[in-house]
CSV table of C-alpha atoms in Angstrom, one decimal:
chain,number,residue,atom,x,y,z
A,6,UNK,CA,42.5,23.5,-38.5
A,7,UNK,CA,42.5,25.5,-35.4
A,8,UNK,CA,45.8,26.1,-33.6
A,9,UNK,CA,46.0,27.4,-29.6
A,10,UNK,CA,48.9,29.6,-28.8
A,11,UNK,CA,50.0,29.6,-25.0
A,12,UNK,CA,50.4,33.2,-23.3
A,13,UNK,CA,54.2,33.9,-23.4
A,14,UNK,CA,55.9,35.1,-20.3
A,15,UNK,CA,58.8,37.8,-20.5
A,16,UNK,CA,62.0,37.6,-20.1
A,17,UNK,CA,64.1,34.7,-19.9
A,18,UNK,CA,61.8,32.3,-17.7
A,19,UNK,CA,59.0,32.3,-20.6
A,20,UNK,CA,61.5,31.3,-23.3
A,21,UNK,CA,62.8,28.4,-21.2
A,22,UNK,CA,59.3,27.5,-20.4
A,23,UNK,CA,58.5,27.9,-23.7
A,24,UNK,CA,61.6,26.0,-25.2
A,25,UNK,CA,61.3,22.9,-22.7
A,26,UNK,CA,57.3,22.7,-24.0
A,27,UNK,CA,58.7,22.3,-27.2
A,28,UNK,CA,61.2,19.8,-26.8
A,29,UNK,CA,58.8,18.0,-24.9
A,30,UNK,CA,58.4,14.2,-26.3
A,31,UNK,CA,54.9,13.3,-26.7
A,32,UNK,CA,55.7,9.8,-28.2
A,33,UNK,CA,58.2,7.1,-29.4
A,34,UNK,CA,58.5,4.6,-32.1
A,35,UNK,CA,57.9,1.2,-31.4
A,36,UNK,CA,61.6,0.4,-31.1
A,37,UNK,CA,61.8,3.2,-29.0
A,38,UNK,CA,64.6,5.1,-31.4
A,39,UNK,CA,62.7,8.1,-32.4
A,40,UNK,CA,61.0,10.2,-30.0
A,41,UNK,CA,58.5,12.5,-31.9
A,42,UNK,CA,58.7,16.6,-30.0
A,43,UNK,CA,56.0,19.1,-30.1
A,44,UNK,CA,57.4,21.0,-32.4
A,45,UNK,CA,56.1,21.5,-35.9
A,46,UNK,CA,58.7,21.9,-39.0
A,47,UNK,CA,58.2,22.6,-42.9
A,48,UNK,CA,60.1,20.9,-44.9
A,49,UNK,CA,58.2,21.0,-48.2
A,50,UNK,CA,54.7,20.4,-48.9
A,51,UNK,CA,54.0,16.8,-49.2
A,52,UNK,CA,50.1,15.5,-50.1
A,53,UNK,CA,48.5,13.9,-47.5
A,54,UNK,CA,51.0,14.8,-44.3
A,55,UNK,CA,48.8,15.8,-41.8
A,56,UNK,CA,51.6,16.7,-39.4
A,57,UNK,CA,55.5,16.8,-39.3
A,58,UNK,CA,57.4,17.4,-36.3
A,59,UNK,CA,60.8,17.3,-34.7
A,60,UNK,CA,61.7,14.0,-33.3
A,61,UNK,CA,65.3,13.2,-32.0
A,62,UNK,CA,67.0,9.7,-33.1
A,63,UNK,CA,68.3,8.5,-29.9
A,64,UNK,CA,70.7,6.1,-31.7
A,65,UNK,CA,72.7,8.7,-33.7
A,66,UNK,CA,71.6,11.7,-31.7
A,67,UNK,CA,70.3,13.7,-34.6
A,68,UNK,CA,67.4,15.7,-35.0
A,69,UNK,CA,65.0,14.0,-37.8
A,70,UNK,CA,61.2,14.6,-39.0
A,71,UNK,CA,58.3,12.7,-37.8
A,72,UNK,CA,56.0,12.7,-40.6
A,73,UNK,CA,52.6,11.2,-40.1
A,74,UNK,CA,49.8,10.4,-42.8
A,75,UNK,CA,46.3,9.6,-41.1
A,76,UNK,CA,43.5,7.7,-42.4
A,77,UNK,CA,40.3,8.3,-40.6
A,78,UNK,CA,38.2,5.8,-43.0
A,79,UNK,CA,40.0,2.2,-41.9
A,80,UNK,CA,38.1,0.7,-44.8
A,81,UNK,CA,40.2,3.4,-47.8
A,82,UNK,CA,43.4,2.4,-45.4
A,83,UNK,CA,42.8,-1.6,-45.8
A,84,UNK,CA,42.1,-0.9,-49.5
A,85,UNK,CA,45.5,0.5,-50.0
A,86,UNK,CA,47.6,-1.1,-47.7
A,87,UNK,CA,49.8,-3.3,-49.8
A,88,UNK,CA,49.9,-0.2,-52.2
A,89,UNK,CA,51.2,2.3,-49.4
A,90,UNK,CA,53.9,-0.4,-48.3
A,91,UNK,CA,55.0,-1.1,-51.9
A,92,UNK,CA,55.8,2.6,-52.1
A,93,UNK,CA,57.7,3.1,-48.6
A,94,UNK,CA,59.8,0.0,-49.5
A,95,UNK,CA,60.7,1.6,-52.9
A,96,UNK,CA,61.0,5.0,-51.1
A,97,UNK,CA,63.5,3.3,-48.8
A,98,UNK,CA,65.9,2.3,-51.4
A,99,UNK,CA,66.9,5.9,-52.6
A,100,UNK,CA,70.3,6.6,-51.3
A,101,UNK,CA,71.6,9.4,-52.6
A,102,UNK,CA,74.4,12.4,-51.3
A,103,UNK,CA,72.1,14.8,-52.7
A,104,UNK,CA,68.7,13.7,-51.4
A,105,UNK,CA,66.4,14.0,-48.1
A,106,UNK,CA,67.1,10.5,-46.5
A,107,UNK,CA,64.1,8.6,-45.8
A,108,UNK,CA,64.9,6.2,-43.0
A,109,UNK,CA,62.3,4.3,-41.4
A,110,UNK,CA,58.5,3.9,-41.2
A,111,UNK,CA,55.5,1.9,-39.7
A,112,UNK,CA,51.6,1.6,-39.6
A,113,UNK,CA,50.0,2.1,-36.5
A,114,UNK,CA,46.7,0.7,-36.8
A,115,UNK,CA,44.3,2.1,-34.0
A,116,UNK,CA,40.5,1.6,-33.4
A,117,UNK,CA,38.9,4.7,-34.8
A,118,UNK,CA,41.7,5.3,-37.2
A,119,UNK,CA,44.9,4.2,-39.1
A,120,UNK,CA,48.4,6.3,-39.0
A,121,UNK,CA,51.5,5.7,-41.4
A,122,UNK,CA,54.2,7.4,-39.5
A,123,UNK,CA,58.1,7.6,-41.3
A,124,UNK,CA,60.7,9.3,-40.4
A,125,UNK,CA,63.1,11.5,-42.9
A,126,UNK,CA,66.5,13.7,-42.5
A,127,UNK,CA,66.0,17.2,-40.9
A,128,UNK,CA,67.4,20.4,-42.9
A,129,UNK,CA,67.9,22.3,-40.5
A,130,UNK,CA,69.4,25.3,-42.2
A,131,UNK,CA,66.4,25.9,-44.3
A,132,UNK,CA,65.5,25.7,-48.0
A,133,UNK,CA,66.9,27.7,-51.0
A,134,UNK,CA,64.0,29.7,-51.5
A,135,UNK,CA,64.7,31.2,-47.8
A,136,UNK,CA,68.7,31.2,-48.8
A,137,UNK,CA,67.8,33.1,-52.2
A,138,UNK,CA,65.5,35.6,-50.2
A,139,UNK,CA,68.3,36.8,-47.2
A,140,UNK,CA,70.6,37.1,-50.1
A,141,UNK,CA,68.6,39.8,-52.0
A,142,UNK,CA,67.4,41.5,-48.5
A,143,UNK,CA,71.3,41.8,-47.8
A,144,UNK,CA,71.2,43.1,-51.4
A,145,UNK,CA,73.8,40.9,-52.6
A,146,UNK,CA,74.2,39.1,-56.4
A,147,UNK,CA,74.7,35.3,-56.7
A,148,UNK,CA,78.6,34.0,-56.6
A,149,UNK,CA,78.6,32.1,-60.1
A,150,UNK,CA,80.7,29.6,-58.3
A,151,UNK,CA,78.4,28.3,-56.1
A,152,UNK,CA,75.5,28.7,-59.0
A,153,UNK,CA,77.8,26.1,-60.5
A,154,UNK,CA,78.0,23.9,-57.3
A,155,UNK,CA,74.5,24.3,-56.8
A,156,UNK,CA,73.5,23.0,-60.5
A,157,UNK,CA,76.0,19.8,-60.6
A,158,UNK,CA,74.5,18.4,-57.4
A,159,UNK,CA,70.5,19.1,-57.8
A,160,UNK,CA,71.5,17.4,-61.2
A,161,UNK,CA,73.2,14.6,-60.2
A,162,UNK,CA,70.3,13.7,-57.9
A,163,UNK,CA,68.2,14.0,-61.2
A,164,UNK,CA,69.7,12.2,-62.9
A,165,UNK,CA,70.3,9.2,-60.2
A,166,UNK,CA,66.4,9.5,-60.2
A,167,UNK,CA,65.8,9.3,-63.4
A,168,UNK,CA,67.8,6.5,-64.2
A,169,UNK,CA,66.8,4.0,-61.6
A,170,UNK,CA,64.6,1.1,-62.5
A,171,UNK,CA,62.0,2.0,-62.9
A,172,UNK,CA,62.7,5.8,-63.4
A,173,UNK,CA,61.8,8.0,-60.2
A,174,UNK,CA,60.2,11.4,-61.5
A,175,UNK,CA,60.3,14.1,-58.9
A,176,UNK,CA,57.0,15.7,-60.0
A,177,UNK,CA,57.6,18.9,-57.3
A,178,UNK,CA,61.1,20.5,-57.8
A,179,UNK,CA,61.0,24.3,-56.8
A,180,UNK,CA,63.1,26.3,-54.7
A,181,UNK,CA,61.0,25.4,-51.4
A,182,UNK,CA,61.7,21.9,-51.9
A,183,UNK,CA,65.8,22.0,-52.3
A,184,UNK,CA,67.6,22.4,-49.1
A,185,UNK,CA,70.9,23.6,-48.4
A,186,UNK,CA,72.8,23.1,-45.7
A,187,UNK,CA,75.7,25.3,-43.9
A,188,UNK,CA,78.6,23.9,-45.5
A,189,UNK,CA,77.0,24.0,-49.0
A,190,UNK,CA,75.6,21.3,-49.5
A,191,UNK,CA,72.5,21.0,-51.6
A,192,UNK,CA,69.4,18.5,-50.9
A,193,UNK,CA,66.4,17.7,-52.8
A,194,UNK,CA,63.3,17.0,-50.9
A,195,UNK,CA,59.8,15.9,-51.4
A,196,UNK,CA,61.1,12.8,-53.7
A,197,UNK,CA,57.9,10.9,-53.1
A,198,UNK,CA,55.3,13.9,-53.6
A,199,UNK,CA,54.3,12.5,-57.1
A,200,UNK,CA,54.1,9.0,-55.4
A,201,UNK,CA,51.9,10.6,-53.0
A,202,UNK,CA,49.8,12.1,-55.0
A,203,UNK,CA,48.9,8.8,-57.0
A,204,UNK,CA,48.2,6.9,-53.5
A,205,UNK,CA,46.9,9.5,-51.2
A,206,UNK,CA,44.2,11.1,-53.6
A,207,UNK,CA,41.8,11.7,-50.9
A,208,UNK,CA,44.5,14.0,-48.2
A,209,UNK,CA,42.7,15.7,-46.0
A,210,UNK,CA,40.4,19.2,-47.3
A,211,UNK,CA,43.4,21.1,-45.0
A,212,UNK,CA,45.6,19.3,-46.9
A,213,UNK,CA,44.6,20.2,-50.4
A,214,UNK,CA,43.7,24.0,-50.0
A,215,UNK,CA,47.1,24.5,-48.6
A,216,UNK,CA,48.6,22.4,-51.5
A,217,UNK,CA,46.8,24.3,-54.1
A,218,UNK,CA,48.2,27.9,-52.4
A,219,UNK,CA,51.6,26.2,-52.6
A,220,UNK,CA,50.6,25.4,-56.5
A,221,UNK,CA,49.4,28.7,-57.3
A,222,UNK,CA,52.8,30.3,-55.8
A,223,UNK,CA,54.8,27.8,-57.6
A,224,UNK,CA,53.0,27.4,-60.8
A,225,UNK,CA,55.7,29.0,-62.9
A,226,UNK,CA,57.9,26.0,-61.8
A,227,UNK,CA,55.5,23.4,-63.3
A,228,UNK,CA,55.9,22.3,-67.4
A,229,UNK,CA,53.4,23.0,-69.5
A,230,UNK,CA,52.3,19.1,-69.7
A,231,UNK,CA,52.4,19.2,-66.0
A,232,UNK,CA,48.9,16.9,-65.1
A,233,UNK,CA,47.8,16.7,-69.1
A,234,UNK,CA,49.6,12.7,-69.4
A,235,UNK,CA,52.0,10.4,-67.9
A,236,UNK,CA,55.2,11.8,-65.6
A,237,UNK,CA,58.4,11.9,-67.3
A,238,UNK,CA,61.8,12.9,-66.9
A,239,UNK,CA,61.2,16.5,-69.3
A,240,UNK,CA,59.0,17.7,-66.5
A,241,UNK,CA,61.7,17.6,-64.0
A,242,UNK,CA,63.7,19.2,-66.1
A,243,UNK,CA,61.8,22.2,-66.5
A,244,UNK,CA,61.1,22.8,-62.9
A,245,UNK,CA,65.4,22.4,-62.6
A,246,UNK,CA,65.3,25.0,-65.3
A,247,UNK,CA,63.3,27.6,-63.8
A,248,UNK,CA,65.4,26.9,-60.0
A,249,UNK,CA,68.6,27.2,-62.2
A,250,UNK,CA,67.4,30.6,-63.3
A,251,UNK,CA,66.0,31.6,-60.0
A,252,UNK,CA,69.3,31.1,-58.2
A,253,UNK,CA,71.1,33.1,-60.6
A,254,UNK,CA,68.7,36.2,-60.5
A,255,UNK,CA,67.6,35.6,-56.9
A,256,UNK,CA,64.3,35.9,-57.6
A,257,UNK,CA,61.6,36.1,-60.7
A,258,UNK,CA,59.4,39.2,-59.8
A,259,UNK,CA,56.0,38.3,-60.5
A,260,UNK,CA,54.7,42.1,-60.7
A,261,UNK,CA,52.2,41.7,-57.9
A,262,UNK,CA,50.3,38.7,-59.4
A,263,UNK,CA,50.3,35.5,-57.3
A,264,UNK,CA,51.5,33.4,-60.0
A,265,UNK,CA,55.1,34.5,-62.1
A,266,UNK,CA,54.4,35.0,-65.3
A,267,UNK,CA,55.8,33.3,-69.1
A,268,UNK,CA,57.1,37.4,-70.1
A,269,UNK,CA,58.6,37.4,-66.3
A,270,UNK,CA,60.4,34.3,-66.6
A,271,UNK,CA,61.7,35.4,-70.4
A,272,UNK,CA,63.0,38.2,-68.5
A,273,UNK,CA,64.9,37.3,-66.2
A,274,UNK,CA,66.4,34.8,-68.7
A,275,UNK,CA,67.5,37.8,-70.9
A,276,UNK,CA,68.6,39.4,-67.8
A,277,UNK,CA,71.7,36.8,-67.4
A,278,UNK,CA,74.8,38.5,-69.1
A,279,UNK,CA,76.7,34.8,-69.8
A,280,UNK,CA,75.3,33.3,-72.7
A,281,UNK,CA,76.2,29.8,-71.4
A,282,UNK,CA,74.1,30.6,-68.6
A,283,UNK,CA,71.3,31.9,-70.9
A,284,UNK,CA,71.6,28.9,-73.2
A,285,UNK,CA,72.1,26.2,-70.3
A,286,UNK,CA,68.7,27.5,-69.2
A,287,UNK,CA,66.5,28.1,-72.1
A,288,UNK,CA,67.6,24.6,-73.1
A,289,UNK,CA,65.5,23.5,-69.6
A,290,UNK,CA,62.5,25.5,-70.3
A,291,UNK,CA,61.5,24.7,-74.2
A,292,UNK,CA,58.0,24.1,-74.5
A,293,UNK,CA,58.4,21.2,-76.4
A,294,UNK,CA,59.5,18.3,-73.9
A,295,UNK,CA,61.1,16.1,-76.2
A,296,UNK,CA,63.4,18.8,-77.0
A,297,UNK,CA,64.7,19.0,-73.3
A,298,UNK,CA,68.0,17.8,-72.5
A,299,UNK,CA,68.3,15.4,-69.8
A,300,UNK,CA,70.0,15.7,-66.4
A,301,UNK,CA,73.0,13.3,-67.7
A,302,UNK,CA,73.3,15.4,-70.7
A,303,UNK,CA,73.1,18.8,-68.7
A,304,UNK,CA,76.2,17.5,-66.1
A,305,UNK,CA,78.1,17.3,-69.8
A,306,UNK,CA,77.3,21.6,-70.3
A,307,UNK,CA,80.7,23.7,-70.8
A,308,UNK,CA,78.9,25.9,-68.0
A,309,UNK,CA,79.1,23.7,-65.2
A,310,UNK,CA,82.7,22.6,-65.9
A,311,UNK,CA,84.0,24.7,-62.7
A,312,UNK,CA,86.4,22.2,-61.6
A,313,UNK,CA,88.7,20.3,-64.4
A,314,UNK,CA,87.7,16.9,-65.0
A,315,UNK,CA,91.1,15.0,-64.2
A,316,UNK,CA,91.3,16.7,-61.0
A,317,UNK,CA,88.0,15.7,-60.1
A,318,UNK,CA,88.1,11.9,-61.0
A,319,UNK,CA,91.3,12.1,-59.1
A,320,UNK,CA,90.0,13.7,-56.4
A,321,UNK,CA,87.2,11.3,-55.8
A,322,UNK,CA,89.9,8.0,-56.8
A,323,UNK,CA,91.7,9.5,-53.4
A,324,UNK,CA,88.7,9.8,-51.1
A,325,UNK,CA,87.7,6.3,-52.8
A,326,UNK,CA,90.9,4.5,-51.6
A,327,UNK,CA,91.8,6.7,-48.2
A,328,UNK,CA,91.8,2.6,-46.4
A,329,UNK,CA,95.3,2.6,-48.7
A,330,UNK,CA,96.9,5.6,-47.3
A,331,UNK,CA,98.5,6.8,-44.4
A,332,UNK,CA,96.8,8.9,-42.4
A,333,UNK,CA,97.7,12.6,-43.1
A,334,UNK,CA,99.2,11.4,-46.6
A,335,UNK,CA,98.0,14.6,-48.5
A,336,UNK,CA,99.2,16.9,-45.7
A,337,UNK,CA,102.8,15.1,-45.2
A,338,UNK,CA,103.2,15.2,-49.2
A,339,UNK,CA,102.7,18.6,-49.8
A,340,UNK,CA,105.1,19.6,-46.7
A,341,UNK,CA,107.7,17.4,-48.7
A,342,UNK,CA,107.5,19.1,-52.0
A,343,UNK,CA,110.0,21.9,-53.2
A,344,UNK,CA,107.8,24.9,-53.4
A,345,UNK,CA,109.7,26.2,-56.5
A,346,UNK,CA,109.9,22.5,-58.3
A,347,UNK,CA,108.0,22.2,-61.2
A,348,UNK,CA,105.1,19.4,-61.7
A,349,UNK,CA,103.4,19.9,-65.3
A,350,UNK,CA,104.7,22.1,-68.2
A,351,UNK,CA,102.8,22.6,-71.5
A,352,UNK,CA,105.9,23.4,-74.0
A,353,UNK,CA,105.2,25.2,-77.3
A,354,UNK,CA,107.5,25.4,-80.4
A,355,UNK,CA,106.6,29.1,-81.0
A,356,UNK,CA,106.4,30.5,-78.1
A,357,UNK,CA,107.6,30.2,-74.7
A,358,UNK,CA,106.1,27.4,-72.3
A,359,UNK,CA,103.4,27.0,-69.2
A,360,UNK,CA,104.7,25.7,-66.1
A,361,UNK,CA,102.8,25.0,-63.2
A,362,UNK,CA,104.7,25.1,-59.7
A,363,UNK,CA,104.0,23.1,-56.5
A,364,UNK,CA,104.1,26.8,-55.7
A,365,UNK,CA,100.7,27.6,-57.4
A,366,UNK,CA,99.0,24.9,-55.0
A,367,UNK,CA,97.6,25.7,-51.4
A,368,UNK,CA,97.6,22.7,-49.0
A,369,UNK,CA,94.7,24.8,-47.5
A,370,UNK,CA,92.4,25.1,-50.8
A,371,UNK,CA,93.5,21.4,-51.4
A,372,UNK,CA,92.3,19.9,-48.2
A,373,UNK,CA,89.2,22.8,-48.7
A,374,UNK,CA,88.5,20.7,-51.9
A,375,UNK,CA,88.7,17.3,-50.6
A,376,UNK,CA,86.4,18.1,-47.6
A,377,UNK,CA,83.7,19.0,-50.2
A,378,UNK,CA,84.3,16.2,-52.2
A,379,UNK,CA,83.5,14.1,-49.4
A,380,UNK,CA,80.9,15.7,-48.6
A,381,UNK,CA,79.4,15.6,-52.0
A,382,UNK,CA,79.5,18.9,-53.0
A,383,UNK,CA,80.9,18.4,-56.0
A,384,UNK,CA,79.8,14.7,-57.3
A,385,UNK,CA,81.5,12.6,-60.0
A,386,UNK,CA,78.1,12.1,-62.3
A,387,UNK,CA,80.2,13.7,-65.6
A,388,UNK,CA,81.5,10.6,-65.5
A,389,UNK,CA,78.8,7.9,-65.3
A,390,UNK,CA,77.1,6.3,-68.2
A,391,UNK,CA,73.5,6.9,-69.3
A,392,UNK,CA,72.3,3.7,-68.8
A,393,UNK,CA,69.8,2.9,-65.8
A,394,UNK,CA,71.2,1.8,-62.9
A,395,UNK,CA,69.9,-0.7,-60.2
A,396,UNK,CA,68.5,1.2,-56.8
A,397,UNK,CA,70.7,0.0,-54.6
A,398,UNK,CA,69.6,-2.1,-51.6
A,399,UNK,CA,66.8,-1.6,-49.7
A,400,UNK,CA,67.9,-0.4,-46.2
A,401,UNK,CA,64.4,-1.5,-45.0
A,402,UNK,CA,62.5,-4.8,-44.2
A,403,UNK,CA,60.9,-7.1,-46.4
A,404,UNK,CA,57.1,-6.8,-46.5
A,405,UNK,CA,56.4,-9.5,-44.1
A,406,UNK,CA,58.1,-7.8,-41.4
A,407,UNK,CA,57.0,-4.4,-41.8
A,408,UNK,CA,55.9,-3.1,-38.6
A,409,UNK,CA,52.3,-3.4,-38.0
A,410,UNK,CA,51.7,-2.4,-34.4
A,411,UNK,CA,49.6,-1.2,-31.2
A,412,UNK,CA,51.6,-1.8,-29.3
A,413,UNK,CA,55.6,-1.4,-29.0
A,414,UNK,CA,57.5,-4.0,-30.3
A,415,UNK,CA,61.3,-4.9,-30.6
A,416,UNK,CA,62.7,-3.8,-34.5
A,417,UNK,CA,63.4,-6.7,-36.1
A,418,UNK,CA,67.2,-7.2,-37.2
A,419,UNK,CA,68.2,-6.3,-40.4
A,420,UNK,CA,69.1,-9.3,-43.1
A,421,UNK,CA,72.5,-8.7,-44.8
A,422,UNK,CA,72.2,-8.3,-48.4
A,423,UNK,CA,75.4,-6.2,-50.4
A,424,UNK,CA,77.8,-8.6,-52.4
A,425,UNK,CA,81.8,-9.0,-51.6
A,426,UNK,CA,83.0,-7.8,-55.0
A,427,UNK,CA,86.8,-7.7,-54.3
A,428,UNK,CA,89.2,-8.9,-51.4
A,429,UNK,CA,92.5,-7.9,-50.3
A,430,UNK,CA,94.3,-9.6,-47.8
A,431,UNK,CA,98.0,-8.4,-46.0
A,432,UNK,CA,99.9,-10.5,-43.6
A,433,UNK,CA,102.9,-9.3,-42.1
A,434,UNK,CA,105.4,-10.8,-39.8
A,435,UNK,CA,107.4,-9.4,-36.8
A,436,UNK,CA,111.1,-10.2,-37.0
A,437,UNK,CA,111.1,-13.1,-34.4
A,438,UNK,CA,108.9,-14.9,-36.3
A,439,UNK,CA,106.5,-15.2,-33.2
A,440,UNK,CA,103.1,-13.2,-34.1
A,441,UNK,CA,102.1,-12.2,-37.4
A,442,UNK,CA,99.8,-9.3,-38.4
A,443,UNK,CA,96.6,-9.7,-40.3
A,444,UNK,CA,94.1,-7.1,-42.1
A,445,UNK,CA,91.5,-8.0,-44.3
A,446,UNK,CA,89.9,-5.7,-46.6
A,447,UNK,CA,86.7,-6.2,-48.2
A,448,UNK,CA,85.2,-4.1,-51.0
A,449,UNK,CA,81.2,-4.1,-51.1
A,450,UNK,CA,79.1,-3.3,-54.2
A,451,UNK,CA,77.3,-0.2,-52.2
A,452,UNK,CA,80.8,1.3,-51.2
A,453,UNK,CA,80.3,0.7,-47.6
A,454,UNK,CA,83.5,-1.5,-47.5
A,455,UNK,CA,85.0,-3.2,-44.7
A,456,UNK,CA,88.7,-3.4,-43.1
A,457,UNK,CA,89.4,-5.8,-40.2
A,458,UNK,CA,92.8,-7.0,-39.0
A,459,UNK,CA,94.2,-9.3,-36.1
A,460,UNK,CA,97.2,-11.0,-34.7
A,461,UNK,CA,98.0,-14.6,-35.4
A,462,UNK,CA,99.7,-17.0,-33.0
A,463,UNK,CA,102.0,-19.7,-34.7
A,464,UNK,CA,99.6,-22.0,-33.0
A,465,UNK,CA,96.2,-20.9,-34.3
A,466,UNK,CA,94.9,-23.0,-37.2
A,467,UNK,CA,94.2,-21.4,-40.4
A,468,UNK,CA,90.2,-22.5,-40.9
A,469,UNK,CA,89.5,-21.1,-37.2
A,470,UNK,CA,91.1,-17.7,-38.4
A,471,UNK,CA,89.0,-17.7,-41.3
A,472,UNK,CA,85.6,-18.6,-39.3
A,473,UNK,CA,86.6,-16.0,-36.5
A,474,UNK,CA,87.0,-13.3,-38.7
A,475,UNK,CA,84.2,-14.0,-41.4
A,476,UNK,CA,81.7,-14.3,-38.4
A,477,UNK,CA,82.9,-10.4,-37.7
A,478,UNK,CA,83.2,-9.4,-41.2
A,479,UNK,CA,78.9,-9.8,-41.2
A,480,UNK,CA,78.6,-10.9,-44.8
A,481,UNK,CA,76.1,-13.2,-46.7
A,482,UNK,CA,76.5,-17.1,-46.5
A,483,UNK,CA,77.6,-17.2,-49.7
A,484,UNK,CA,80.0,-14.6,-49.3
A,485,UNK,CA,81.7,-15.9,-46.3
A,486,UNK,CA,82.4,-19.3,-48.1
A,487,UNK,CA,84.3,-17.8,-50.3
A,488,UNK,CA,86.0,-15.2,-48.2
A,489,UNK,CA,87.0,-18.3,-45.8
A,490,UNK,CA,88.3,-20.1,-48.1
A,491,UNK,CA,90.2,-17.0,-49.8
A,492,UNK,CA,91.8,-16.5,-46.1
A,493,UNK,CA,92.7,-20.4,-45.3
A,494,UNK,CA,94.7,-20.0,-48.9
A,495,UNK,CA,96.2,-16.6,-47.8
A,496,UNK,CA,97.1,-17.5,-44.8
A,497,UNK,CA,98.7,-21.1,-45.5
A,498,UNK,CA,100.6,-19.7,-48.5
A,499,UNK,CA,102.1,-17.4,-45.8
A,500,UNK,CA,103.6,-19.7,-43.4
A,501,UNK,CA,104.8,-21.9,-46.2
A,502,UNK,CA,106.6,-18.9,-47.1
A,503,UNK,CA,107.8,-18.3,-43.9
A,504,UNK,CA,109.4,-21.4,-43.5
A,505,UNK,CA,110.8,-21.4,-46.6
A,506,UNK,CA,113.0,-18.6,-45.6
A,507,UNK,CA,113.9,-19.9,-41.6
A,508,UNK,CA,110.6,-18.2,-40.1
A,509,UNK,CA,109.6,-20.4,-37.2
A,510,UNK,CA,105.8,-19.0,-38.4
């Protein structure tokens, strides 16, 4: 494949023209939401993907990646079409704060060829490999706290993938396919790598050559059993162990060779001063796959407990229940505390006790910690059970609705499938009794909860009010009946109590 490079003009004029040329829109998605640009991007090697271009999500106003898989032989595409659809439908269900988001896909049938186009999240801050190189170049060492946070986030994503039913094996976890955001959030990319290898075995020659070069350079990330049998979680754990080791030492020296030797990996592991870090990485790199721990087990390793479990659990409870708390409640609470007051004390019979005062806790540090928890930097996977959990609801269309297009068509509406797991209703009347304010909170199974509110007049019937609120809640028909009945009952009981107390409502 050859690429022509346009002649650059000097000064700001040349830069401006080049920027305008790269941002030019060359194609739109059938629904008009995504606009492909000329600028090419690299988000980790993916088998079969001919090109990855920068694109704009016009609904969210953010940049995304427009990926294309090209089939020059339409017969090959037709033979694999159902498998391709099933694979992409499964990928659309993957939802985790530490995994690169897979937004949407569609099929484009042309006379000479067929294309699969899919949209993924754009990681603008670059890969972990790039970050480690910059850190080493500046003669800096890895911060141990950052290492712990990164390991926890990667393991949180792996634990999620491995506990899906059926399990999802990454199969290509390297420092090139792990991305770091400006706020320290880690995200795993190329989750679809092994699926693509199986579905797109006839990738282009160019793609195979590039993949071969990358695999040679990253050969040390792959487990000894790689390619010898069925994939399982142990393969990802070995790759994670190498990533954890590279994060700690910044780079495993290759001694001039294209591939990193086993001796270099051993020397890098021995160079770690912390015995817990050594034991942690060595457990992942055991030659016998059965002896390697699971991602869930590794989340309980002593070396990763940077934040006390109780503090982490309390922070997640606070974030998950913010709708119940007034705005800026943390800031207001910390202001009202007496700095010299003791909030906790450990007493000892044979020696002086240990006191923890409010002055020992910085409100700024607390705000920063809560913000990091909200952004997914401190996942709560340590408390999760090891049993498999179902994959969250699909954010995609059904098989029958998959877009197979030649010309632009409107995007079909998504059917609501989430379930209401808990309902809470609060009614408060004003002093005159002429108006009542109703707040309805619906706790959903995917944790994207709903909160609705409205004012009720004495002339409004409970049935009409319930129907109106349910209409705006956008929930399933089954849940609509339950919520409507719940609201009618709550409004009726409130009015009976109000009458009993002498109110006009």
